[in-house]
Coordinates of C-alpha atoms in Angstrom, one line a residue:
Chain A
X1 CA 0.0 0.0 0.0
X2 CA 1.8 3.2 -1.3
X3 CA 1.5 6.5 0.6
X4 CA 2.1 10.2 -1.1
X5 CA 5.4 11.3 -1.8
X6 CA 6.9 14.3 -0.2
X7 CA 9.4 16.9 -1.4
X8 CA 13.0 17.3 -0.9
X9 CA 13.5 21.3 -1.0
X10 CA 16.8 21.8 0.9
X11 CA 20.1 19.7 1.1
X12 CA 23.0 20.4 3.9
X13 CA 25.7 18.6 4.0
X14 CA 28.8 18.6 6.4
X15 CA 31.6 15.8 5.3
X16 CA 35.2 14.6 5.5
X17 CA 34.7 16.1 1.7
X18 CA 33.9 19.9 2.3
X19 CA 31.7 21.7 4.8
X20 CA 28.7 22.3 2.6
X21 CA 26.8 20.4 -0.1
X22 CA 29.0 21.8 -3.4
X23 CA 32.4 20.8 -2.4
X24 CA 31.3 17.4 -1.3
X25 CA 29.3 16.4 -4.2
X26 CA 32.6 17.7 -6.3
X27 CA 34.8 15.5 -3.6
X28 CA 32.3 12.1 -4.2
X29 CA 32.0 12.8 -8.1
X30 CA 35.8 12.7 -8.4
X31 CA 35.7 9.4 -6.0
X32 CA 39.0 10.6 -4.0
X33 CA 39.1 9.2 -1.0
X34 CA 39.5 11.9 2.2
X35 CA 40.9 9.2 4.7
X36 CA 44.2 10.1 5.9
X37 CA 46.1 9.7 9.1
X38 CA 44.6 11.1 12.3
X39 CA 46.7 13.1 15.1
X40 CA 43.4 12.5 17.5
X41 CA 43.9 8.9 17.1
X42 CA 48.0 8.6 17.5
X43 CA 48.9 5.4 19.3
X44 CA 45.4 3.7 18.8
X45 CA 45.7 0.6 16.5
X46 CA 43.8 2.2 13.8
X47 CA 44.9 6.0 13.5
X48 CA 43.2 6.8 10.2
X49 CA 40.0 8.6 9.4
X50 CA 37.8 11.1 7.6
X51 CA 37.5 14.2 9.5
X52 CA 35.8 17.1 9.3
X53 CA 37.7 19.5 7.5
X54 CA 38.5 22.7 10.0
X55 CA 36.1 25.0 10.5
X56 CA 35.4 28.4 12.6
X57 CA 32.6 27.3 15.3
X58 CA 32.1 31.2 16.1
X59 CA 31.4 32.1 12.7
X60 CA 29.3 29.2 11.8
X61 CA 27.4 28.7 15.0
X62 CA 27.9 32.2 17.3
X63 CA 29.7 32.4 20.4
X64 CA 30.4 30.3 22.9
X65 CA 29.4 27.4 20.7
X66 CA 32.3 25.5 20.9
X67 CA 31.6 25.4 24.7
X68 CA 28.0 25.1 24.3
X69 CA 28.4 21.5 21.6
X70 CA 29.2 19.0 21.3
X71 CA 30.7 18.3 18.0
X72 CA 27.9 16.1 16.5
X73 CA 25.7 18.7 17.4
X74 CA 27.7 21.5 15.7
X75 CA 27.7 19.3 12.4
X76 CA 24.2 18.7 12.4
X77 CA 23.7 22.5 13.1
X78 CA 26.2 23.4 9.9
X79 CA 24.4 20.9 7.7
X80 CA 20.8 22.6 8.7
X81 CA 21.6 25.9 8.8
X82 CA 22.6 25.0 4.8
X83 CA 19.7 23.0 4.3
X84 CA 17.1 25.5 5.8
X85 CA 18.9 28.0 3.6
X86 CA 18.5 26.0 0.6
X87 CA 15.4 25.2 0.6
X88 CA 14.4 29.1 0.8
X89 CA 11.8 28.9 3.6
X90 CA 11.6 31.6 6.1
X91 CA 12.4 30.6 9.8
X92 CA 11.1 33.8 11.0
X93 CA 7.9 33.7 9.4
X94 CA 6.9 30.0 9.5
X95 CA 4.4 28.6 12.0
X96 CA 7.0 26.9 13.9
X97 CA 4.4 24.6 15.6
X98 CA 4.1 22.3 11.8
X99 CA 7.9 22.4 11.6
X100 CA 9.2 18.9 13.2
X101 CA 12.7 17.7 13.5
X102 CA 13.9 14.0 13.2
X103 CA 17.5 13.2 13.1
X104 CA 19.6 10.0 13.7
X105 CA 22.3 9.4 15.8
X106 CA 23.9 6.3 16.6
X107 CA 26.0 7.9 19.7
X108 CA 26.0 11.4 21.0
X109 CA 28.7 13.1 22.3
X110 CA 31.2 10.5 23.3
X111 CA 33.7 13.1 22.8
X112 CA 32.3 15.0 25.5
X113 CA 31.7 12.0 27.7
X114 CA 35.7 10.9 27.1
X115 CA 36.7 14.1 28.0
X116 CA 34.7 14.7 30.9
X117 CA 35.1 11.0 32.3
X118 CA 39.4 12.0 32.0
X119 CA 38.8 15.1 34.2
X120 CA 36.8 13.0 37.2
X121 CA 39.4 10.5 36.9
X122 CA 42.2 12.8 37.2
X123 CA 41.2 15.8 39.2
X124 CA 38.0 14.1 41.1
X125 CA 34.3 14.7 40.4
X126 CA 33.6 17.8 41.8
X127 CA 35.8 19.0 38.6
X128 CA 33.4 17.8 36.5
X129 CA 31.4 20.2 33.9
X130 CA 27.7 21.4 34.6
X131 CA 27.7 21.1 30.7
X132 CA 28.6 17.1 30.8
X133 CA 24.8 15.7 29.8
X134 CA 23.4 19.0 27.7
X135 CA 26.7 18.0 26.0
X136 CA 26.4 14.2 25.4
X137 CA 23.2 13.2 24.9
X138 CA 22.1 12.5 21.7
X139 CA 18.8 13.9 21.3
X140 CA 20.2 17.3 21.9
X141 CA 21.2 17.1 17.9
X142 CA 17.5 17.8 17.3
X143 CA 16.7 20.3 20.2
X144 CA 19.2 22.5 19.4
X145 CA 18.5 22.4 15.4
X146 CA 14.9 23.0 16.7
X147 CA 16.0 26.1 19.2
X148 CA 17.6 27.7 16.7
X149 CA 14.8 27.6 13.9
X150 CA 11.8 28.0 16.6
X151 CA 10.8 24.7 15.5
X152 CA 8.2 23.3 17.6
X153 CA 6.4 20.4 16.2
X154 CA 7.6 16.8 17.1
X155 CA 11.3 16.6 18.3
X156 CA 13.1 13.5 18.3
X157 CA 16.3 11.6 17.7
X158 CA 16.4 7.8 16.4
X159 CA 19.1 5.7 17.3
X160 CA 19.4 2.3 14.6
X161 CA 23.8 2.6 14.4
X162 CA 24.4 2.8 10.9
X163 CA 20.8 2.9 9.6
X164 CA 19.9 5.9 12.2
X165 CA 19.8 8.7 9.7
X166 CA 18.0 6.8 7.0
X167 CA 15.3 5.8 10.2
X168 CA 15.1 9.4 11.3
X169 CA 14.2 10.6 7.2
X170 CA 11.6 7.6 7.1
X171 CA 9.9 8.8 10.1
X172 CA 10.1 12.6 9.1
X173 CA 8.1 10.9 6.2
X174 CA 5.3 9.4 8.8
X175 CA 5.1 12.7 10.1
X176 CA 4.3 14.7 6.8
X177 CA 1.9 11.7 5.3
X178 CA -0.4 11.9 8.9
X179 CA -0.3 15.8 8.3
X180 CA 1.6 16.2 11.5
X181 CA 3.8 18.2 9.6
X182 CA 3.9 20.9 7.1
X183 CA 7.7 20.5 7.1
X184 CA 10.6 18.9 8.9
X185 CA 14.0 19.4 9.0
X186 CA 15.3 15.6 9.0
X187 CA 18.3 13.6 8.4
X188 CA 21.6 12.2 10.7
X189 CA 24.8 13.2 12.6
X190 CA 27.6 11.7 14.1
X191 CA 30.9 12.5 15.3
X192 CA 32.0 9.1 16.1
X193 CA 35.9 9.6 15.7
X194 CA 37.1 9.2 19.3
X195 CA 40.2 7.3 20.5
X196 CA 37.8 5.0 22.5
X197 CA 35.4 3.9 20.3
X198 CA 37.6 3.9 17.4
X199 CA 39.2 1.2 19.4
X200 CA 36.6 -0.8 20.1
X201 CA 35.6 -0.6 16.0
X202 CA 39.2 -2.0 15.6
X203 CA 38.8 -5.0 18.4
X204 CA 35.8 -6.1 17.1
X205 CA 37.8 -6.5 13.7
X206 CA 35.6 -3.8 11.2
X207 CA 38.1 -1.2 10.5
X208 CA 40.4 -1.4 7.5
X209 CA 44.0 -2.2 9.0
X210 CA 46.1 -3.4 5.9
X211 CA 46.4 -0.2 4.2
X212 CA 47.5 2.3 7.4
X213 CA 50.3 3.8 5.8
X214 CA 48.1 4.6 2.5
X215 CA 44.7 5.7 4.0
X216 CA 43.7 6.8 1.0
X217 CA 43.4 3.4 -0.9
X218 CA 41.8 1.9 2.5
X219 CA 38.1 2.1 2.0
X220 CA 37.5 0.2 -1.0
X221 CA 33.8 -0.9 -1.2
X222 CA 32.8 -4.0 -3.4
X223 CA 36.3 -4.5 -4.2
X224 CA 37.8 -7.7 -4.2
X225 CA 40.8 -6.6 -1.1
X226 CA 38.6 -4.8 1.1
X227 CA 39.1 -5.4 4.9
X228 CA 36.8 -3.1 6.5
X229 CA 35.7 0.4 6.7
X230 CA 37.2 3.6 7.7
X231 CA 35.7 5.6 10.1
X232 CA 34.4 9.3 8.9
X233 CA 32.3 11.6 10.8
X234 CA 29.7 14.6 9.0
X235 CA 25.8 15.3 9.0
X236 CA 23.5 15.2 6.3
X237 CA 20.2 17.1 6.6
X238 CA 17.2 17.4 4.4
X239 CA 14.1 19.8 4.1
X240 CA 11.1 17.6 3.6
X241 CA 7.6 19.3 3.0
X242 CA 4.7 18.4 1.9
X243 CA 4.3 18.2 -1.6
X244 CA 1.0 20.8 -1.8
X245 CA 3.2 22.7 1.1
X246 CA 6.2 23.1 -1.7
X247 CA 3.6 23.7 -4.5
X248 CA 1.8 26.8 -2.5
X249 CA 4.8 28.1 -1.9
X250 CA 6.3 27.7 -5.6
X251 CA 9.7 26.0 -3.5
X252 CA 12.0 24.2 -6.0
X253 CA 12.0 20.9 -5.3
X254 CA 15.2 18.8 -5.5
X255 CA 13.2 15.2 -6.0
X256 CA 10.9 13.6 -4.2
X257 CA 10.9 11.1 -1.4
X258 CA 8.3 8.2 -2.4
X259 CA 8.7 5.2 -0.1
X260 CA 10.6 4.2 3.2
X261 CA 10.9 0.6 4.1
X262 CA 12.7 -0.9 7.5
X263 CA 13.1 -4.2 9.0
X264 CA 15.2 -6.3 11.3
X265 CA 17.7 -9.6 10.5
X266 CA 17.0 -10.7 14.1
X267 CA 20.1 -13.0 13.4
X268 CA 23.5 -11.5 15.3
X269 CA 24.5 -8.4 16.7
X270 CA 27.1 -6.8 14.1
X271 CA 26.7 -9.7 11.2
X272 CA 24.3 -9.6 8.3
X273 CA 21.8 -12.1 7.7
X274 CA 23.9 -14.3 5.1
X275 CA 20.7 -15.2 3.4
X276 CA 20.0 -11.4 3.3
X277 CA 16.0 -11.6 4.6
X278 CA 15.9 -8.8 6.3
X279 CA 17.4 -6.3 3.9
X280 CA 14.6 -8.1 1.3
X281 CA 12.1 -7.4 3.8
X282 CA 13.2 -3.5 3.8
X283 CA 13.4 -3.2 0.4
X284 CA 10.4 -4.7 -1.2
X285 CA 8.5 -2.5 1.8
X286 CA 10.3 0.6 0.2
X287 CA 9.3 -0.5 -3.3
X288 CA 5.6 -1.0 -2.2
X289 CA 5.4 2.3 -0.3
X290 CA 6.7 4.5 -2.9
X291 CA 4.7 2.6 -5.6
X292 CA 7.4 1.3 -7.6
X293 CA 8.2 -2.4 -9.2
X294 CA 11.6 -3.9 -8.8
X295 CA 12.6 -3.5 -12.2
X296 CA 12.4 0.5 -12.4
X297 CA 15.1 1.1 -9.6
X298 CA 17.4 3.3 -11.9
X299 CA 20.2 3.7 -9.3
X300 CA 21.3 2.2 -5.9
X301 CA 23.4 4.3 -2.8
X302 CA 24.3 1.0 -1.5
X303 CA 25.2 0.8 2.1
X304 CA 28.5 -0.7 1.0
X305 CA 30.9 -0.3 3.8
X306 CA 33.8 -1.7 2.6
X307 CA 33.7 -4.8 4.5
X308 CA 33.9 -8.5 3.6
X309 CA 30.3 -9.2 4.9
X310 CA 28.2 -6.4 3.7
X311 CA 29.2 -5.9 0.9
X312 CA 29.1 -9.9 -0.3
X313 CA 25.7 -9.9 1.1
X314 CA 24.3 -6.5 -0.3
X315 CA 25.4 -7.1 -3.6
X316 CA 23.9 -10.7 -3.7
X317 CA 20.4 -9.0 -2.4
X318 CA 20.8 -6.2 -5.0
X319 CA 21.0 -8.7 -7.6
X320 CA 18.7 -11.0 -6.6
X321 CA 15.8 -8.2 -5.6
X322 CA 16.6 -5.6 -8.3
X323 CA 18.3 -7.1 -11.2
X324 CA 20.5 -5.8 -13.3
X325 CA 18.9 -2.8 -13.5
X326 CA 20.5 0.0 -11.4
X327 CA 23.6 2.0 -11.8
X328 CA 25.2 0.7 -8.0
X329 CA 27.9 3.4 -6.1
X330 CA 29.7 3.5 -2.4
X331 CA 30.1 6.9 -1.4
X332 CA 31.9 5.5 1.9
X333 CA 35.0 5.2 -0.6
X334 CA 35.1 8.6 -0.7
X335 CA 33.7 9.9 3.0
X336 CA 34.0 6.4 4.9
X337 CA 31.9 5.4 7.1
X338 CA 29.9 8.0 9.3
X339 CA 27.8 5.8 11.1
X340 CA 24.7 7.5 12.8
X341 CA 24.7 10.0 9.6
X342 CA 25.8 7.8 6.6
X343 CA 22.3 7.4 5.9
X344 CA 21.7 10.6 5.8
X345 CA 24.8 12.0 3.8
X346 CA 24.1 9.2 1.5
X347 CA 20.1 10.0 0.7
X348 CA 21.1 13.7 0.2
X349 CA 23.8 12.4 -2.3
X350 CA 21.1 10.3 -3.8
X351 CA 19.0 13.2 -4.4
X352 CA 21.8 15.0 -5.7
X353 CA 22.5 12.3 -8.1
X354 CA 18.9 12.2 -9.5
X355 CA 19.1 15.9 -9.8
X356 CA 22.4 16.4 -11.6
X357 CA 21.4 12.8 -13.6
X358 CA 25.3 12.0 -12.6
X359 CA 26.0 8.5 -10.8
X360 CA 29.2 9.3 -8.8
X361 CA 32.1 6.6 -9.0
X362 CA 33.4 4.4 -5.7
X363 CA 36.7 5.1 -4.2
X364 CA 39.6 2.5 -5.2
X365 CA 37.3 0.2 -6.8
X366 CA 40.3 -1.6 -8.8
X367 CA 39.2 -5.3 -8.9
X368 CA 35.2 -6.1 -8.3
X369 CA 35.0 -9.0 -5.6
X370 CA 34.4 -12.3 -7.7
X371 CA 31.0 -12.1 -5.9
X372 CA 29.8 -9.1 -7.0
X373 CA 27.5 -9.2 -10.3
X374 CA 26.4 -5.7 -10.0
X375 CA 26.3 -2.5 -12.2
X376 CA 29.1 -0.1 -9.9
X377 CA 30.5 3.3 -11.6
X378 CA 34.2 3.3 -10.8
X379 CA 36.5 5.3 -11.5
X380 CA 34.7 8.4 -13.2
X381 CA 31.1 9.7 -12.2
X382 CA 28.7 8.5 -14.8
X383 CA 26.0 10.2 -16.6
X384 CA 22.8 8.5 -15.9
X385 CA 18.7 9.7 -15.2
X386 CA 17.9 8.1 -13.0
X387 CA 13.9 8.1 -12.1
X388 CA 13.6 6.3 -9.1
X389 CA 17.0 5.7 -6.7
X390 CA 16.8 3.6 -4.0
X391 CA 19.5 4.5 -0.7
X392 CA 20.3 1.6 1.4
X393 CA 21.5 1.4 5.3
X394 CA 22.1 -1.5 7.6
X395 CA 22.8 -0.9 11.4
X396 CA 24.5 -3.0 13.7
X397 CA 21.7 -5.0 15.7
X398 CA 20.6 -6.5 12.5
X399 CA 18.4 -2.9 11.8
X400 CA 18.0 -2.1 8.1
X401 CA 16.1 1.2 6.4
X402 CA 15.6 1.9 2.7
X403 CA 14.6 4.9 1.3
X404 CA 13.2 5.2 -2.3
X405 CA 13.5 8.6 -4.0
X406 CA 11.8 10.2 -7.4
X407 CA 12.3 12.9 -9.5
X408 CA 11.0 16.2 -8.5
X409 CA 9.5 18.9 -10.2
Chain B
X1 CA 40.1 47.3 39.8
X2 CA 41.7 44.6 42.2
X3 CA 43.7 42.0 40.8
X4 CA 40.8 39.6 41.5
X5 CA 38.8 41.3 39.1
X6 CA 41.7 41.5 36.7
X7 CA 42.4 37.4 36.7
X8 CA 38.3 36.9 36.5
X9 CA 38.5 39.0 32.8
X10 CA 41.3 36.9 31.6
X11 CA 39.5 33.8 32.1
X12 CA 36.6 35.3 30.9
X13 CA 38.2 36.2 27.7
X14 CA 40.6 32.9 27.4
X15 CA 37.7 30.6 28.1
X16 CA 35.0 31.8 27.9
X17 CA 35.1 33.2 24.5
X18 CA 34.0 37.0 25.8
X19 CA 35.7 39.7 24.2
X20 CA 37.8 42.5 26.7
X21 CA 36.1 45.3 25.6
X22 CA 32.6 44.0 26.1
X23 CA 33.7 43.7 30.2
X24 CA 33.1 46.5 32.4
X25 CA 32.9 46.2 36.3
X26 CA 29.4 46.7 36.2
X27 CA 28.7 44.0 33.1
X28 CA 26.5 41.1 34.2
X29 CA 26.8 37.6 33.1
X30 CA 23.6 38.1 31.9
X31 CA 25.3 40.7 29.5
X32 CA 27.5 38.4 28.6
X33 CA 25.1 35.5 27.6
X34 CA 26.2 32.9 30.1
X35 CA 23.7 31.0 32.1
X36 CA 23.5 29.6 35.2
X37 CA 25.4 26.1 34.0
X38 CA 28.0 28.8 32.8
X39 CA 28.2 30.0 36.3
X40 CA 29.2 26.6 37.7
X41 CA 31.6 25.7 34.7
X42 CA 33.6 29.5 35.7
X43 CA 33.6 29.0 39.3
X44 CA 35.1 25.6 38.8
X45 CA 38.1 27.1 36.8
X46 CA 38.3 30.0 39.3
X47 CA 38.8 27.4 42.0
X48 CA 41.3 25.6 40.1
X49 CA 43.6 28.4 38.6
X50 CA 42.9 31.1 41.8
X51 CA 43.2 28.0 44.3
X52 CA 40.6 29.6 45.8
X53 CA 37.1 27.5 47.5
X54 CA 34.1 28.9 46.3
X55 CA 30.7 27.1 46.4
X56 CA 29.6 26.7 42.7
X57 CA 26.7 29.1 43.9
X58 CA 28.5 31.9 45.6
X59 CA 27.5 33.8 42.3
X60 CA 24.7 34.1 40.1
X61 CA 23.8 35.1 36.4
X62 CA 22.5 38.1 37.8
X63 CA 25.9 39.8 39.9
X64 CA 28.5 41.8 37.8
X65 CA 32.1 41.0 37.1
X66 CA 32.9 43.1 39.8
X67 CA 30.9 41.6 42.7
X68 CA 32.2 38.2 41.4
X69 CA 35.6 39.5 42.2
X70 CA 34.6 40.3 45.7
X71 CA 32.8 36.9 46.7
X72 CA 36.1 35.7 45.2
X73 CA 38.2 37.5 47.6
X74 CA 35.4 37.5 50.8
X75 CA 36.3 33.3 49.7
X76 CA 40.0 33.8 50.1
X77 CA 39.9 36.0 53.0
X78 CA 37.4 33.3 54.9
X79 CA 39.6 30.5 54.0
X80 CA 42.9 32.3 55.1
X81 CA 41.3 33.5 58.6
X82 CA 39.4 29.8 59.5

């Protein structure tokens, strides 16, 4: 049973690519990889990421903001502050009661939490900040995109690891179809690049660790020498209205999003279902909801992480549920793996690539895994329309969340 | 001013992300945008770089720089009497 389909009028984007939607779409359409070596992470067995290029937290945020954020939250605040922007609709003037705000997160400020748990340990807890849990916990990425846009419909953060931002965008969906909504400012952030958990990626074995002293070539999705992912950090954020909303107002509309479809593996904590049941599950509910048969899916963001697993078993479920079909890319190659707000980063790249009718190439995709029978654009971006694009995500805990999006105007 | 109130701008403007010129005895932290949570994050680092004990009350959003600089010292005179 298919349900309307709601616009896509603004796009934010904060990667290890650019700060801001331009130079990361021209970072993933040249499929260089941004993983280098990481001062943050010096002496941890994995020391490589894809950070945030620098940027001024005063100018971008206001005072005190450095203080006042976390850094998840400061991304997420970047990326909407660009989206809201783009998508031309007046903070001042809406009627901030229809305006919700959904975003994913897998883990909140664990930068904060490190840094803060160091100072108790060292100095004792009465050294401990006032600002410790305002700081850390991760549905403060919405309220403060909410307090700064007087946005004051429903106000949540959805927490599925990997799949969180692709969750958070299917439920700011739910929320415009019951009429909850006029608009809401939805997507995922994550700023995940911490000594700690960095480590405890690398001990459970699903970080890259062969290619250290080339980071570049380490995130390698679908090809046949991957060994895991590298970890990035960003937020993606999109502007989701109701269509008649976007049409009163004459907004541009970037493409549509038609159908949302989620599901569990309920088979093991950080492995995918072999068989690949629950991502079938997810995505024939997508197809339904948006409408859609199998055979039209033009183009596919796979999840594609760059490890063994997933990628064996997303490629097999691509083939097997979609065909031949679809023009397949990883843009992890280029920005690794942001957890809590790949899915995110990735549906705004999706819309971008049905817009600009450009499939962007995967990063270091020099041999295709003997496995892999799939259509994926390597080496240069390739022109393609694509009608309907479908963006996949698959969390840890088995959780998987498919969004299928159309062409606007 | 007293060198109390002298050391409390400096931390105000290397931590606290206030500019000098925006300080004036008689500026609130009110003025200066900083709410109460503010309050207990700048008496912590006055206790640790002054050495001084102050209860992480002792001042509120509503005093001025200047009668911050005075609880401070009323602290350090209590502590150096007991």
């Amino acid at each position: 049973m298919s349900g309307p389909a709601v616009a896509v009028t603004g796009l934010g984007l904060v990667t290890a690519a650019g700060v801001g939607v331009q130079d990361t779409w021209k970072r993933v359409c040249e499929g260089r990889s941004t993983a280098s070596r990481d001062p943050s992470l010096k002496g941890m067995p994995v020391d490589i990421s894809c950070s945030v290029p620098a940027y001024d937290t005063n100018e971008l945020l206001g005072r005190r903001s450095a203080l006042k954020y976390d850094r998840f939250v400061q991304l997420a605040l970047i990326a909407a502050i660009e989206a809201v922007a783009d998508s031309g609709l007046d903070p001042d003037s809406w009627d901030g009661a229809r305006v919700g705000v959904v975003l994913g997160c897998g883990m909140g400020g664990l930068g904060s939490y490190d840094e803060q748990h160091r100072r108790m340990s060292e100095s004792g807890p009465e050294n401990v900040s006032p600002m410790l849990i305002p700081l850390m916990i991760p549905n403060m990425a919405a309220g403060h995109v909410g307090m700064r846009f007087g946005a004051r419909g429903p106000n949540f953060v959805t927490a599925t690891a990997c799949a969180s931002g692709a969750t958070a965008i299917g439920a700011a969906l739910d929320l415009l179809r019951r009429g909850e909504c006029d608009v809401v400012i939805t997507g995922g952030t994550e700023a995940g690049i911490v000594p700690l958990v960095v480590t405890g990626f690398a001990r459970m074995g699903a970080l890259s660790t062969r290619r250290l002293d080339d980071p570049a070539s380490a995130s390698r999705p679908f090809d046949a020498d991957r060994d895991g992912f590298v970890i990035g950090e960003g937020a993606g954020i999109l502007v989701l209205e109701r269509a008649e909303h976007a049409r009163a107002r004459g907004a541009r509309v970037r493409a549509h999003l038609a159908g949302y479809g989620a599901s569990a593996d309920a088979h093991h904590a950080t492995a995918p279902d072999p068989e690949g049941r629950g991502v079938a599950l997810a995505v024939t509910a997508a197809l339904a909801d948006a409408g859609v048969a199998a055979g039209e899916v033009d183009h596919v963001n796979a999840h594609g992480t760059s490890t063994p697993l997933n990628d064996a078993a997303e490629a097999a479920s691509i083939r097997r549920l979609l065909g031949d079909r679809p023009v397949v890319t990883s843009t992890k190659g280029v920005v690794g793996h942001t957890l809590g707000a790949a899915g995110a980063i990735e549906a705004a790249l999706t819309v971008l690539a049905i817009q600009e009718r450009t499939v962007p190439p995967t990063a270091n995709l020099t041999e295709r895994d003997a496995g892999v029978e799939i259509d994926i654009v390597r080496d240069q971006p390739r022109t393609h329309h694509s009608r309907v694009a479908m963006s996949n995500s698959f969390g840890f805990g088995g959780q998987n969340a498919v969004l299928v999006f159309t062409e606007g105007a | 001013m007293s060198s109390t109130y002298d050391q409390l701008v400096t931390i105000l403007t290397e931590r606290f992300e206030v500019s000098q010129d925006e300080i004036t005895p008689d500026t609130t932290f009110e003025d200066l945008e900083m709410d109460s949570l503010f309050m207990v994050e700048l008496l912590l680092v006055v206790q640790n770089e002054m050495g001084v004990k102050i209860g992480e009350d002792a001042a509120t959003t509503g005093d001025t720089v200047a009668r911050a600089a005075e609880l401070i010292d009323a602290a350090t005179a209590a502590a150096s009497s007991s």
